[in-house]
Coordinates of C-alpha atoms in Angstrom, one line a residue:
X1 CA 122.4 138.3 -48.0
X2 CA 119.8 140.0 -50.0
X3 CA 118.2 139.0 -53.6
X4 CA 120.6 141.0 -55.5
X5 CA 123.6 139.6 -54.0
X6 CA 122.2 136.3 -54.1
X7 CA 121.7 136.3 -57.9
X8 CA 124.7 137.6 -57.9
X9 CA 126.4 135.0 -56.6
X10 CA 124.2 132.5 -59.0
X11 CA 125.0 134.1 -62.2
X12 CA 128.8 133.8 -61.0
X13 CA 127.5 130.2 -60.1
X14 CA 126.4 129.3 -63.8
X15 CA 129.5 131.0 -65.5
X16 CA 132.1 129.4 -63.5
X17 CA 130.2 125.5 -64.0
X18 CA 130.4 126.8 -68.1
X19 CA 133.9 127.8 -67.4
X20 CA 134.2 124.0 -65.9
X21 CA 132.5 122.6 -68.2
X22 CA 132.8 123.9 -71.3
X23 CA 136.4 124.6 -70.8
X24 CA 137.5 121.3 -70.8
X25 CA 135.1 120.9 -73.9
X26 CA 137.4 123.6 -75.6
X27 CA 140.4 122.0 -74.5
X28 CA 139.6 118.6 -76.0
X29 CA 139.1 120.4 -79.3
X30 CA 142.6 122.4 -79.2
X31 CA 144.3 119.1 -78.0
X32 CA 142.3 117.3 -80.7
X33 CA 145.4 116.8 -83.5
X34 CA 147.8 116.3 -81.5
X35 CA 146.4 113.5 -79.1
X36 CA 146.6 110.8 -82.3
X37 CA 144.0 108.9 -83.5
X38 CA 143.1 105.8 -81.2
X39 CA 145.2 102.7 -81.9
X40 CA 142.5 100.2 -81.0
X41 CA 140.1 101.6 -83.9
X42 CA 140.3 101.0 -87.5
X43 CA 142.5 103.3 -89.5
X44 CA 140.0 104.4 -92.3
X45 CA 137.4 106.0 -89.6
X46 CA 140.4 107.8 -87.7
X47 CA 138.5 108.4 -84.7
X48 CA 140.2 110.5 -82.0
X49 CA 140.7 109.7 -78.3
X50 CA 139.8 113.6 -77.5
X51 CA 137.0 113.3 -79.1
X52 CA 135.8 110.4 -77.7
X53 CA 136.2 111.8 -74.3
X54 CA 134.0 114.9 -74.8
X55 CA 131.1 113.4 -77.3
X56 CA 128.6 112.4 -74.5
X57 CA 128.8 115.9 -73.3
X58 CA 130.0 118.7 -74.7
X59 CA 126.3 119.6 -76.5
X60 CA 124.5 119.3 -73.0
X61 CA 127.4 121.7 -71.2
X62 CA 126.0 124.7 -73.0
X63 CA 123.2 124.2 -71.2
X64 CA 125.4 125.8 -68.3
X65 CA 125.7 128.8 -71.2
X66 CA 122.0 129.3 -71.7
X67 CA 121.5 129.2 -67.9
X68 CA 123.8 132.3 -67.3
X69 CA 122.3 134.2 -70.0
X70 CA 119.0 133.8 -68.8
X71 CA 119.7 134.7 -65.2
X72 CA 121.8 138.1 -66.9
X73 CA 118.7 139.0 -68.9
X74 CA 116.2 138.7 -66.3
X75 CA 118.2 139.5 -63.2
X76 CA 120.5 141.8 -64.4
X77 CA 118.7 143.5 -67.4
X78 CA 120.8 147.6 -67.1
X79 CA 123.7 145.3 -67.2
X80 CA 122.9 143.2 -70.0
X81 CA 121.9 145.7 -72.3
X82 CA 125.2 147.4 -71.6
X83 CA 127.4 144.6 -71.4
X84 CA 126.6 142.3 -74.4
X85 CA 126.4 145.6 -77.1
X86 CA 130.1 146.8 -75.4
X87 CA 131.5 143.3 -75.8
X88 CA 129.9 142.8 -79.3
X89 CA 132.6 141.7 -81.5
X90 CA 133.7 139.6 -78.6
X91 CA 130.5 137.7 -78.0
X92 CA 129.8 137.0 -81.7
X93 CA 132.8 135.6 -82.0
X94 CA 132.8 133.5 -79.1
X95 CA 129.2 132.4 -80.9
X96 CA 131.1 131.9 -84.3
X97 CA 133.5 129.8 -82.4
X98 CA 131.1 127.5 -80.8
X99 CA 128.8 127.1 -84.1
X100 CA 131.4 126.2 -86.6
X101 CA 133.0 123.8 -83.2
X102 CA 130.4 121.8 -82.7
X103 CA 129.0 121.5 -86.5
X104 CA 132.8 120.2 -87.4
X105 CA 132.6 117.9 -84.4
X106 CA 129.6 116.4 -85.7
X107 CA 130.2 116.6 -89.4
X108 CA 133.9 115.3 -89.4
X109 CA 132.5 111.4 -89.3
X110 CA 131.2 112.1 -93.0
X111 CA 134.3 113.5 -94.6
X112 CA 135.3 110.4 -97.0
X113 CA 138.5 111.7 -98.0
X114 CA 141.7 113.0 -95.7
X115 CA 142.0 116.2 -96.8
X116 CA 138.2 116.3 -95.7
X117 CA 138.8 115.1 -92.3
X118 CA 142.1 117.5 -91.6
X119 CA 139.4 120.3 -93.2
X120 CA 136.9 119.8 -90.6
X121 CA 139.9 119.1 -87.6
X122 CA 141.0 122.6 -88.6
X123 CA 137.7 123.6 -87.7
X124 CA 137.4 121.7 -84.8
X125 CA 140.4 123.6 -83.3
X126 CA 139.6 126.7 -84.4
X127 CA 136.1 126.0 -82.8
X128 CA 138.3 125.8 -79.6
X129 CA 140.8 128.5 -79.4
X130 CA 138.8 130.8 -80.5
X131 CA 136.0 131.1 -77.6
X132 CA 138.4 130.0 -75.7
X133 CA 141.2 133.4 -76.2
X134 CA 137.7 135.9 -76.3
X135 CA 136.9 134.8 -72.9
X136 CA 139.7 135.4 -71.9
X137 CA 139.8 138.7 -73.5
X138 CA 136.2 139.0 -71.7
X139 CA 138.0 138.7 -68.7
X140 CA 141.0 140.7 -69.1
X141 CA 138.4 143.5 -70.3
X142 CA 136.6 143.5 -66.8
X143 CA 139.9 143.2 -64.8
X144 CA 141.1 146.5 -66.0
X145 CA 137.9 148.3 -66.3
X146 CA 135.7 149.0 -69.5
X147 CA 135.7 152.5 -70.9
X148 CA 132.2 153.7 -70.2
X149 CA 130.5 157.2 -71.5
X150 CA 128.7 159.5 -69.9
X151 CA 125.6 158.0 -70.5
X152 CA 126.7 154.8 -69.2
X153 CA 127.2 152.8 -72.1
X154 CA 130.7 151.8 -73.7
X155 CA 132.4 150.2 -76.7
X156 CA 135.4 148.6 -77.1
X157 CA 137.6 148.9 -79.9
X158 CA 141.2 147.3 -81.3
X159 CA 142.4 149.7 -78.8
X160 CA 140.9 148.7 -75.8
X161 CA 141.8 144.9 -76.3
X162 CA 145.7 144.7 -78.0
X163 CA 147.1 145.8 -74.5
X164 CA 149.5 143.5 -72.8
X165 CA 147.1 143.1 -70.1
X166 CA 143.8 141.9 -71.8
X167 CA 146.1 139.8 -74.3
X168 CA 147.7 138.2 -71.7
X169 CA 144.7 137.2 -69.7
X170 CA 143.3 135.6 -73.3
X171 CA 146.4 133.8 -73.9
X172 CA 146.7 132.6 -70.2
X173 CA 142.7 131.5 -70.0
X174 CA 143.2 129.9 -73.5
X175 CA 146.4 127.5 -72.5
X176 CA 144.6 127.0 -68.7
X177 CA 141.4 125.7 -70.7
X178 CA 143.7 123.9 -73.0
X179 CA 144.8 121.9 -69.6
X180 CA 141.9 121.5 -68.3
X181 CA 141.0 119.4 -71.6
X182 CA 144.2 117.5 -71.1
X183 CA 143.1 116.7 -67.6
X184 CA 139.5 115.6 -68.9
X185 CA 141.0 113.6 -71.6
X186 CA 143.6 111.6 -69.3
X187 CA 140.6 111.2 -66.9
X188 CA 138.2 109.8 -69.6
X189 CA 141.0 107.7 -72.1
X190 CA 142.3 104.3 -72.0
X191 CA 146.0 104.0 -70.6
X192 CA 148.3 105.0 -73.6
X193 CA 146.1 108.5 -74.8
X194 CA 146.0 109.3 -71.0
X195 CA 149.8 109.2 -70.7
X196 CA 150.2 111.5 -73.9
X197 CA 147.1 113.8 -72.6
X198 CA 149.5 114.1 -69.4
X199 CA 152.4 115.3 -70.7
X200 CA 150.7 118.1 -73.2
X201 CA 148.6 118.8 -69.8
X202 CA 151.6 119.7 -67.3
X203 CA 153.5 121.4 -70.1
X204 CA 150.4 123.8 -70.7
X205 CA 150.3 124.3 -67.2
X206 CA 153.8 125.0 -66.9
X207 CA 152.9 127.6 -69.4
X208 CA 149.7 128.7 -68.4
X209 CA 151.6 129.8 -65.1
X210 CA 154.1 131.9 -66.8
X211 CA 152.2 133.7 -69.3
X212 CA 150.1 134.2 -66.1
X213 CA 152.9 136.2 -64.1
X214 CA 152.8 138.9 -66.9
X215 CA 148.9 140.4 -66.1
X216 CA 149.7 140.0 -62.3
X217 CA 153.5 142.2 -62.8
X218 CA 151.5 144.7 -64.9
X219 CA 148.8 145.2 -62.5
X220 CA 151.7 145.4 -59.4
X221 CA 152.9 148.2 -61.7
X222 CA 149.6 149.7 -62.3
X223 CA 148.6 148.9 -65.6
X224 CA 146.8 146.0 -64.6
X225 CA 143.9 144.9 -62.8
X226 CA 141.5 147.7 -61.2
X227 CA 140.6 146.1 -57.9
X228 CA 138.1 147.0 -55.8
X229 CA 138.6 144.6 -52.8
X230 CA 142.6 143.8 -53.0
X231 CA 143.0 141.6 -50.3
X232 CA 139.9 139.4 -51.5
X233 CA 141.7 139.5 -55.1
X234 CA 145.4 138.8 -53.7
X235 CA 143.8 135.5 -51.9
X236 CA 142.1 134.3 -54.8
X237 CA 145.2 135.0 -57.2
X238 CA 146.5 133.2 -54.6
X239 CA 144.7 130.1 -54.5
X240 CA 144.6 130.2 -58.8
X241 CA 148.8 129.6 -58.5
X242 CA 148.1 127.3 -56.1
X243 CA 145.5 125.2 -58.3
X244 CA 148.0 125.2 -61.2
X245 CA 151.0 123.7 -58.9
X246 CA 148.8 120.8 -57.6
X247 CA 147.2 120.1 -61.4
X248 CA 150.8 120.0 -62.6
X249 CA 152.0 117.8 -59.5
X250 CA 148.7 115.0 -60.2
X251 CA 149.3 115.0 -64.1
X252 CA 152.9 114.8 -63.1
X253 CA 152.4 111.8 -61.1
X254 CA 149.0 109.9 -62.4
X255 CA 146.8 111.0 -60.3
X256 CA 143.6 112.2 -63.2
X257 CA 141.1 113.1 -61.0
X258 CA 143.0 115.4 -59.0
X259 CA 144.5 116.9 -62.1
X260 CA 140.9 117.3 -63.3
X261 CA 139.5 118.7 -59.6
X262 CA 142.5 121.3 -59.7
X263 CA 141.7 122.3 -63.1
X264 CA 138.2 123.3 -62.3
X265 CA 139.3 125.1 -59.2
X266 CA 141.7 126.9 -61.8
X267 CA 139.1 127.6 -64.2
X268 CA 136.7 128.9 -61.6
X269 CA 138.7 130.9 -59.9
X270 CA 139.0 133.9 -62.4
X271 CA 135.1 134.3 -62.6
X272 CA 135.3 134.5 -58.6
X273 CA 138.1 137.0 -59.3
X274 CA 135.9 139.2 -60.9
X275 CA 132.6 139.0 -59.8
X276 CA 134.8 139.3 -55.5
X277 CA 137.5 141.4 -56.8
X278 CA 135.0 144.4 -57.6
X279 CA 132.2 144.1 -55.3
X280 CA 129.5 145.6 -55.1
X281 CA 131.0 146.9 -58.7
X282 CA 129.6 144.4 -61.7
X283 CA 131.3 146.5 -63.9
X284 CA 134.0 148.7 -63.2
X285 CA 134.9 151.4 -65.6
X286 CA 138.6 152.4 -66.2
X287 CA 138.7 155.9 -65.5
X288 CA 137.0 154.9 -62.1
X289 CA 133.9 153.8 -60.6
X290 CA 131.4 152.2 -62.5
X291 CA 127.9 150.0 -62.2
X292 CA 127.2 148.8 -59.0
X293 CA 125.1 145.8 -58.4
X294 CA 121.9 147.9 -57.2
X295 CA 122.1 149.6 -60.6
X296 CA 122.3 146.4 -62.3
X297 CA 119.7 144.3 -60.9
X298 CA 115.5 144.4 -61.6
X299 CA 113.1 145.3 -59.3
X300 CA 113.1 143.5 -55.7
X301 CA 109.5 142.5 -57.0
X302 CA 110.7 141.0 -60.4
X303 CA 113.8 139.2 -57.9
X304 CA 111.2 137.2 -56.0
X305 CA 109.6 136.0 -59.3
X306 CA 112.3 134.8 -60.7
X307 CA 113.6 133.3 -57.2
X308 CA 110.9 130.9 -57.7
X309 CA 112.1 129.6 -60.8
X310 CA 115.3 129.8 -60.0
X311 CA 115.2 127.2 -56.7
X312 CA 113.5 124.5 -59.4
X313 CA 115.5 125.1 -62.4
X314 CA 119.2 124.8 -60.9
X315 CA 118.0 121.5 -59.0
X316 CA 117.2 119.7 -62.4
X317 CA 120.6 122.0 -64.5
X318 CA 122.6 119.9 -61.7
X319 CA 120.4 116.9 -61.4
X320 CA 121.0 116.6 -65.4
X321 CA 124.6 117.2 -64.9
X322 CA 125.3 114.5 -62.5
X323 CA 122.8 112.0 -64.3
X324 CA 124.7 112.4 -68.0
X325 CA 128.1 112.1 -65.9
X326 CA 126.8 108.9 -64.5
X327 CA 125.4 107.3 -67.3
X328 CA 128.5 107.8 -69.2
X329 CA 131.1 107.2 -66.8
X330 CA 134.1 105.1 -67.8
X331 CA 136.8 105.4 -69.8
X332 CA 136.9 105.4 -73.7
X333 CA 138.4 102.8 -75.7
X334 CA 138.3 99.4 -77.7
X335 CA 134.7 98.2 -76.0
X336 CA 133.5 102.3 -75.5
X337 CA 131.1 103.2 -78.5
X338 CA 132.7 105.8 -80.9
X339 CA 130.1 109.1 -81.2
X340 CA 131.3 110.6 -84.2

């Protein structure tokens, strides 16, 4: 495996832990009204159990975000600068999304009034669905190909992104990431939110798997997915059916961190989808071919630089990682401190 592929493979890495990670962070915030407030806390604060679950971690999981940025700007600099000005409306909204998230997350503790607090949980959802659809719009986008120019370049317009296809994939990465948070919740909660987080997880599942059905019919028909490896992409679509039937089965029957484990698989899967499903393509135009990954990447010189960097900084990104899961292991509830 040479650098390029090996970077490659570690921005893939970083965008399927954020994927992980800040999925289920996204989740809790869709699933936060409908969880219900914590019985064992007092009524005036009106704390929530989804909440509660994600506040030890959801500001240090865009540090998985950052990461794959950095590794995209410095390893992968032609694509970059064509990537991130074609998916422009996308990407600030996805930044929109996680400003006015995580601000509402933090400032709903303040409100003094009800209609304050159902103010900032309107935020707090909107903070959720809305990264949440645009990535999987993202997605959907590099599934079917990108219209590129001549000079390499592209933009997308309303166009490009209300097809069946690319609104599907948003709708089907928004209610899988919706699940995820459902899992995360059960897995983090006392007994009684766990059991509600369980049965809004497997009926997003349930749905998750449908809306699914329609991108992989369209691309059968060819208006789908452009492929480059289909047998690589048929085992992965595969194994992302699979994931959802054994996340439904645990939530079904109790078992949280196998919900959780097969919820991640699920989440990772579609950034493995694309980055193995158009190899040695990183981007793949829809009227064929596209930007392969020698185009993409910096010089072999600049590689090695940033190698060295790269084998101490994902060491102390996952070091970090497993230290903040440790420390605040547990579950929530009446002796668990309330963050917001």
């Amino acid at each position: 495996m040479n650098l390029e592929t090996t970077w490659l493979c570690l921005l893939g890495l970083l965008l399927a832990g954020y994927f992980v990670l800040g999925g289920y962070d996204y989740g809790a915030q869709m699933l936060h009204p409908f969880l219900g407030r914590d019985g064992h806390e007092e009524k005036r604060t009106r704390p929530n159990t989804a909440l509660d679950a994600i506040a030890p971690f959801f500001l240090g999981n865009e540090v998985w975000l950052v990461a794959f940025t950095g590794v995209l700007f410095g390893a992968f600099p032609h694509l970059e600068g064509t990537l991130l000005s074609g998916l422009y409306p996308l990407i600030v909204a996805i930044l929109v999304g996680l400003v006015l998230g995580n601000a509402a997350i933090q400032l709903r503790g303040r409100a003094r009034s009800s209609a304050g607090r159902r103010r900032w949980d309107a935020l707090i959802v909107f903070g959720g669905a809305l990264p949440a659809v645009c990535w999987g719009l993202v997605l959907g986008l590099l599934l079917h190909g990108v219209p590129r120019r001549a000079d390499g370049s592209f933009h997308i317009g309303p166009g490009d992104v209300l097809t069946p296809f690319v609104l599907s994939c948003g709708l089907t990465t928004a209610l899988l990431f919706a699940a995820h948070g459902a899992a995360f919740v059960a897995l983090r909660s006392h007994p009684e939110a766990a059991r509600r987080a369980r049965q809004y997880g497997a009926l997003l599942l349930r749905a998750a798997g449908a809306v699914a059905c329609l991108p992989l019919m369209l691309t059968l028909f060819g208006a789908g997915a452009s492929m480059n490896n289909r047998v690589t992409s048929a085992v992965l679509v595969a194994l992302f059916a699979a994931a959802l039937a054994c996340a439904w089965w645990a939530l079904a029957h109790g078992h949280h961190v196998r919900a959780f484990a097969a919820t991640s698989c699920a989440a990772v899967l579609p950034v493995l989808l694309v980055g193995a499903g158009h190899y040695p393509y990183v981007l793949v135009a829809s009227s064929g071919g596209g930007m392969t990954i020698g185009q993409a990447a910096t010089d072999s010189a600049t590689l090695k630089i940033l190698t060295a960097f790269g084998v101490v900084l994902i060491p102390v990104i996952l070091a970090y990682q497993a230290w903040s899961w440790w420390v605040f292991r547990g579950r929530t509830g009446r002796r668990h401190p309330s963050y917001f």
